[in-house]
PDB file of C-alpha atoms in Angstrom:
ATOM      1  CA  MET L 636     113.309 117.539 108.778  1.00  0.00           C
ATOM      2  CA  GLU L 637     114.710 120.298 110.014  1.00  0.00           C
ATOM      3  CA  SER L 638     117.546 122.038 107.764  1.00  0.00           C
ATOM      4  CA  TYR L 639     120.722 124.133 108.727  1.00  0.00           C
ATOM      5  CA  LEU L 640     120.597 127.450 107.251  1.00  0.00           C
ATOM      6  CA  LEU L 641     123.591 129.905 107.702  1.00  0.00           C
ATOM      7  CA  VAL L 642     123.309 133.667 106.530  1.00  0.00           C
ATOM      8  CA  CYS L 643     126.543 135.363 106.176  1.00  0.00           C
ATOM      9  CA  GLY L 644     126.936 139.088 106.650  1.00  0.00           C
ATOM     10  CA  CYS L 645     123.372 140.100 107.052  1.00  0.00           C
ATOM     11  CA  ALA L 646     122.719 142.587 109.911  1.00  0.00           C
ATOM     12  CA  LYS L 647     122.462 145.657 107.567  1.00  0.00           C
ATOM     13  CA  ARG L 648     120.869 143.555 104.913  1.00  0.00           C
ATOM     14  CA  ILE L 649     117.818 141.933 106.490  1.00  0.00           C
ATOM     15  CA  ASN L 650     115.638 143.152 103.855  1.00  0.00           C
ATOM     16  CA  LYS L 651     117.665 141.363 101.393  1.00  0.00           C
ATOM     17  CA  ILE L 652     117.738 138.452 103.492  1.00  0.00           C
ATOM     18  CA  THR L 653     114.048 138.545 103.765  1.00  0.00           C
ATOM     19  CA  TYR L 654     113.755 138.495  99.966  1.00  0.00           C
ATOM     20  CA  MET L 655     115.927 135.419  99.834  1.00  0.00           C
ATOM     21  CA  PHE L 656     113.525 133.859 102.385  1.00  0.00           C
ATOM     22  CA  LYS L 657     110.847 134.429  99.694  1.00  0.00           C
ATOM     23  CA  TYR L 658     112.951 133.222  96.790  1.00  0.00           C
ATOM     24  CA  LYS L 659     111.457 129.856  95.255  1.00  0.00           C
ATOM     25  CA  ARG L 660     109.088 130.018  98.148  1.00  0.00           C
ATOM     26  CA  MET L 661     111.887 128.201 100.053  1.00  0.00           C
ATOM     27  CA  SER L 662     110.622 126.304 103.085  1.00  0.00           C
ATOM     28  CA  PHE L 663     113.042 127.702 105.942  1.00  0.00           C
ATOM     29  CA  PHE L 664     110.073 127.534 108.486  1.00  0.00           C
ATOM     30  CA  ARG L 665     111.500 124.439 109.818  1.00  0.00           C
ATOM     31  CA  ALA L 666     115.225 125.391 109.790  1.00  0.00           C
ATOM     32  CA  ASN L 667     117.588 126.087 112.519  1.00  0.00           C
ATOM     33  CA  VAL L 668     118.962 129.269 111.340  1.00  0.00           C
ATOM     34  CA  THR L 669     122.210 131.159 112.304  1.00  0.00           C
ATOM     35  CA  VAL L 670     122.655 134.586 111.106  1.00  0.00           C
ATOM     36  CA  THR L 671     126.131 136.074 111.307  1.00  0.00           C
ATOM     37  CA  ASP L 672     127.948 139.142 110.899  1.00  0.00           C
ATOM     38  CA  LEU L 673     130.863 141.212 112.707  1.00  0.00           C
ATOM     39  CA  GLU L 674     131.261 141.690 116.580  1.00  0.00           C
ATOM     40  CA  GLU L 675     130.289 145.261 116.322  1.00  0.00           C
ATOM     41  CA  LEU L 676     127.080 144.414 114.493  1.00  0.00           C
ATOM     42  CA  GLN L 677     125.743 141.653 116.576  1.00  0.00           C
ATOM     43  CA  ASP L 678     123.280 144.048 118.737  1.00  0.00           C
ATOM     44  CA  LEU L 679     121.694 145.172 115.151  1.00  0.00           C
ATOM     45  CA  LEU L 680     121.543 141.584 114.260  1.00  0.00           C
ATOM     46  CA  ASN L 681     119.593 140.463 117.385  1.00  0.00           C
ATOM     47  CA  VAL L 682     117.087 143.580 116.616  1.00  0.00           C
ATOM     48  CA  ASN L 683     116.601 142.083 113.107  1.00  0.00           C
ATOM     49  CA  ILE L 684     116.192 138.581 114.554  1.00  0.00           C
ATOM     50  CA  ASN L 685     113.564 139.850 116.950  1.00  0.00           C
ATOM     51  CA  ASP L 686     111.811 141.851 114.168  1.00  0.00           C
ATOM     52  CA  ASN L 687     111.687 139.111 111.718  1.00  0.00           C
ATOM     53  CA  LYS L 688     111.538 135.781 113.648  1.00  0.00           C
ATOM     54  CA  HIS L 689     108.232 135.100 112.277  1.00  0.00           C
ATOM     55  CA  LEU L 690     109.827 134.050 109.065  1.00  0.00           C
ATOM     56  CA  VAL L 691     111.455 130.946 111.234  1.00  0.00           C
ATOM     57  CA  THR L 692     109.372 128.704 113.360  1.00  0.00           C
ATOM     58  CA  GLY L 693     112.683 126.509 114.025  1.00  0.00           C
ATOM     59  CA  SER L 694     115.479 128.186 115.882  1.00  0.00           C
ATOM     60  CA  ILE L 695     117.257 131.396 115.146  1.00  0.00           C
ATOM     61  CA  GLN L 696     120.606 132.660 116.570  1.00  0.00           C
ATOM     62  CA  ALA L 697     123.313 135.391 116.184  1.00  0.00           C
ATOM     63  CA  LYS L 698     126.759 134.364 115.927  1.00  0.00           C
ATOM     64  CA  VAL L 699     129.896 136.484 115.082  1.00  0.00           C
ATOM     65  CA  LEU L 700     131.748 135.630 111.656  1.00  0.00           C
ATOM     66  CA  LYS L 701     134.691 137.184 110.111  1.00  0.00           C
ATOM     67  CA  TRP L 702     135.447 136.320 106.827  1.00  0.00           C
ATOM     68  CA  GLY L 703     138.775 134.554 106.304  1.00  0.00           C
ATOM     69  CA  GLU L 704     139.403 133.684 110.000  1.00  0.00           C
ATOM     70  CA  THR L 705     139.184 130.018 110.885  1.00  0.00           C
ATOM     71  CA  VAL L 706     135.622 128.981 111.661  1.00  0.00           C
ATOM     72  CA  THR L 707     135.266 127.282 115.102  1.00  0.00           C
ATOM     73  CA  ASP L 708     131.984 128.157 116.465  1.00  0.00           C
ATOM     74  CA  LEU L 709     129.643 126.995 113.435  1.00  0.00           C
ATOM     75  CA  PRO L 710     128.736 123.586 112.298  1.00  0.00           C
ATOM     76  CA  SER L 711     130.197 122.978 108.973  1.00  0.00           C
ATOM     77  CA  ASP L 712     128.359 121.376 105.742  1.00  0.00           C
ATOM     78  CA  PRO L 713     124.832 123.424 106.341  1.00  0.00           C
ATOM     79  CA  ASP L 714     122.036 122.666 104.169  1.00  0.00           C
ATOM     80  CA  TYR L 715     122.157 126.196 102.832  1.00  0.00           C
ATOM     81  CA  ILE L 716     124.143 129.281 102.936  1.00  0.00           C
ATOM     82  CA  LEU L 717     122.632 132.712 102.050  1.00  0.00           C
ATOM     83  CA  VAL L 718     124.794 135.395 101.021  1.00  0.00           C
ATOM     84  CA  ALA L 719     123.152 138.856 100.176  1.00  0.00           C
ATOM     85  CA  ASP L 720     125.075 141.896  98.640  1.00  0.00           C
ATOM     86  CA  CYS L 721     128.536 141.099 100.025  1.00  0.00           C
ATOM     87  CA  ILE L 722     130.606 141.512  96.885  1.00  0.00           C
ATOM     88  CA  TYR L 723     131.267 145.261  96.617  1.00  0.00           C
ATOM     89  CA  TYR L 724     134.340 145.581  98.654  1.00  0.00           C
ATOM     90  CA  GLU L 725     137.717 144.325  96.935  1.00  0.00           C
ATOM     91  CA  GLN L 726     139.591 143.377 100.073  1.00  0.00           C
ATOM     92  CA  SER L 727     136.690 141.278 101.263  1.00  0.00           C
ATOM     93  CA  LEU L 728     136.538 138.955  98.088  1.00  0.00           C
ATOM     94  CA  GLU L 729     139.235 136.501  99.077  1.00  0.00           C
ATOM     95  CA  PRO L 730     138.317 136.173 102.898  1.00  0.00           C
ATOM     96  CA  LEU L 731     134.558 135.760 101.657  1.00  0.00           C
ATOM     97  CA  LEU L 732     135.396 133.096  99.218  1.00  0.00           C
ATOM     98  CA  ARG L 733     137.392 131.360 101.968  1.00  0.00           C
ATOM     99  CA  THR L 734     134.834 131.495 104.434  1.00  0.00           C
ATOM    100  CA  ILE L 735     132.139 130.043 102.030  1.00  0.00           C
ATOM    101  CA  LYS L 736     134.756 127.237 101.092  1.00  0.00           C
ATOM    102  CA  ASP L 737     135.652 126.413 104.442  1.00  0.00           C
ATOM    103  CA  LEU L 738     131.538 126.324 105.684  1.00  0.00           C
ATOM    104  CA  SER L 739     130.124 124.562 102.605  1.00  0.00           C
ATOM    105  CA  GLY L 740     130.031 120.899 101.729  1.00  0.00           C
ATOM    106  CA  ASN L 741     129.374 119.100  98.606  1.00  0.00           C
ATOM    107  CA  LYS L 742     125.657 118.971  99.269  1.00  0.00           C
ATOM    108  CA  THR L 743     125.271 122.540 100.634  1.00  0.00           C
ATOM    109  CA  CYS L 744     122.955 124.944  98.635  1.00  0.00           C
ATOM    110  CA  ILE L 745     124.467 128.262  98.512  1.00  0.00           C
ATOM    111  CA  ILE L 746     122.322 131.015  97.490  1.00  0.00           C
ATOM    112  CA  LEU L 747     123.859 134.427  96.629  1.00  0.00           C
ATOM    113  CA  SER L 748     122.261 137.700  95.626  1.00  0.00           C
ATOM    114  CA  TYR L 749     123.993 140.769  94.622  1.00  0.00           C
ATOM    115  CA  GLU L 750     123.191 144.137  93.060  1.00  0.00           C
ATOM    116  CA  GLU L 751     124.819 144.595  89.981  1.00  0.00           C
ATOM    117  CA  ARG L 752     126.804 147.968  90.447  1.00  0.00           C
ATOM    118  CA  THR L 753     128.054 149.930  87.489  1.00  0.00           C
ATOM    119  CA  MET L 754     129.849 152.999  88.953  1.00  0.00           C
ATOM    120  CA  GLY L 755     133.528 153.017  90.127  1.00  0.00           C
ATOM    121  CA  ASN L 756     135.386 150.267  90.756  1.00  0.00           C
ATOM    122  CA  ASN L 757     132.332 147.583  91.171  1.00  0.00           C
ATOM    123  CA  PRO L 758     132.293 146.089  87.693  1.00  0.00           C
ATOM    124  CA  LYS L 759     136.101 144.990  88.382  1.00  0.00           C
ATOM    125  CA  VAL L 760     135.146 143.668  91.813  1.00  0.00           C
ATOM    126  CA  GLU L 761     132.496 141.755  90.542  1.00  0.00           C
ATOM    127  CA  LYS L 762     134.183 139.972  87.764  1.00  0.00           C
ATOM    128  CA  ARG L 763     137.185 139.036  90.199  1.00  0.00           C
ATOM    129  CA  PHE L 764     134.784 137.322  92.510  1.00  0.00           C
ATOM    130  CA  PHE L 765     133.225 135.296  89.906  1.00  0.00           C
ATOM    131  CA  GLU L 766     136.940 134.576  88.578  1.00  0.00           C
ATOM    132  CA  LEU L 767     137.919 133.046  91.996  1.00  0.00           C
ATOM    133  CA  LEU L 768     134.490 131.465  92.790  1.00  0.00           C
ATOM    134  CA  GLN L 769     134.420 129.317  89.604  1.00  0.00           C
ATOM    135  CA  THR L 770     137.735 128.025  90.702  1.00  0.00           C
ATOM    136  CA  ASP L 771     135.797 125.682  93.354  1.00  0.00           C
ATOM    137  CA  PHE L 772     132.191 126.245  92.613  1.00  0.00           C
ATOM    138  CA  GLU L 773     129.754 125.880  89.947  1.00  0.00           C
ATOM    139  CA  ILE L 774     127.396 128.886  89.421  1.00  0.00           C
ATOM    140  CA  GLU L 775     123.731 128.880  87.986  1.00  0.00           C
ATOM    141  CA  GLU L 776     122.142 132.277  87.598  1.00  0.00           C
ATOM    142  CA  ILE L 777     118.394 132.055  88.487  1.00  0.00           C
ATOM    143  CA  PRO L 778     116.184 133.723  85.652  1.00  0.00           C
ATOM    144  CA  LEU L 779     114.292 136.552  86.365  1.00  0.00           C
ATOM    145  CA  ASP L 780     111.160 135.085  85.648  1.00  0.00           C
ATOM    146  CA  LYS L 781     111.743 132.403  88.151  1.00  0.00           C
ATOM    147  CA  GLN L 782     112.125 134.817  90.887  1.00  0.00           C
ATOM    148  CA  ASP L 783     109.333 136.517  93.206  1.00  0.00           C
ATOM    149  CA  GLU L 784     107.719 139.136  91.253  1.00  0.00           C
ATOM    150  CA  GLU L 785     107.222 141.565  94.037  1.00  0.00           C
ATOM    151  CA  TYR L 786     111.067 141.544  94.791  1.00  0.00           C
ATOM    152  CA  ARG L 787     112.577 140.967  91.479  1.00  0.00           C
ATOM    153  CA  SER L 788     114.614 143.498  89.726  1.00  0.00           C
ATOM    154  CA  GLU L 789     116.990 143.545  86.420  1.00  0.00           C
ATOM    155  CA  ASP L 790     120.099 144.884  88.732  1.00  0.00           C
ATOM    156  CA  ILE L 791     119.570 142.227  91.323  1.00  0.00           C
ATOM    157  CA  HIS L 792     120.962 138.769  90.354  1.00  0.00           C
ATOM    158  CA  VAL L 793     120.321 135.698  92.455  1.00  0.00           C
ATOM    159  CA  LEU L 794     122.646 132.748  91.867  1.00  0.00           C
ATOM    160  CA  HIS L 795     122.481 129.161  92.898  1.00  0.00           C
ATOM    161  CA  ILE L 796     125.853 127.674  93.885  1.00  0.00           C
ATOM    162  CA  ARG L 797     127.419 124.365  94.688  1.00  0.00           C
ATOM    163  CA  ARG L 798     130.868 123.074  95.255  1.00  0.00           C
ATOM    164  CA  LYS L 799     132.669 121.229  92.374  1.00  0.00           C
ATOM    165  CA  SER L 800     132.644 117.564  92.931  1.00  0.00           C
ATOM    166  CA  ARG L 801     136.173 116.524  94.537  1.00  0.00           C
ATOM    167  CA  ARG L 802     137.893 114.161  92.426  1.00  0.00           C
TER     168      ARG L 802
END
């Protein structure tokens, strides 16, 4: 059975996306994959698709996705949503969360990775993101010893996120 995988904001983060493909040895090889980013990054996104299409034997396509805007061109309730290194810019937190909420269903498995940054405003931004995230989602951090030995790092966190049950 093929899965549907949506990757958010990945044009400049393909190495982190590759890491996430290898995380837990997930089988995305039969997935239909949509990778997304802003309009101005679509050329780079397509270069990254061509350079990394060997990771997916299902379909792979690039689409424009601007966080916080109404999503009309993407299927909702994907099996997986991957988000890599997207929580460093305070003004993007609420739009990112709205987009994740709009796209995810009760069965969607969201994998989020981020680099813990200790400089400047970053700790405050991360704290705010997780405060907002916990409103609608359950969060489980994947322990370092469960991550790929080649790619894991103490300052890179991988989270498994699911929508809270709707009552």
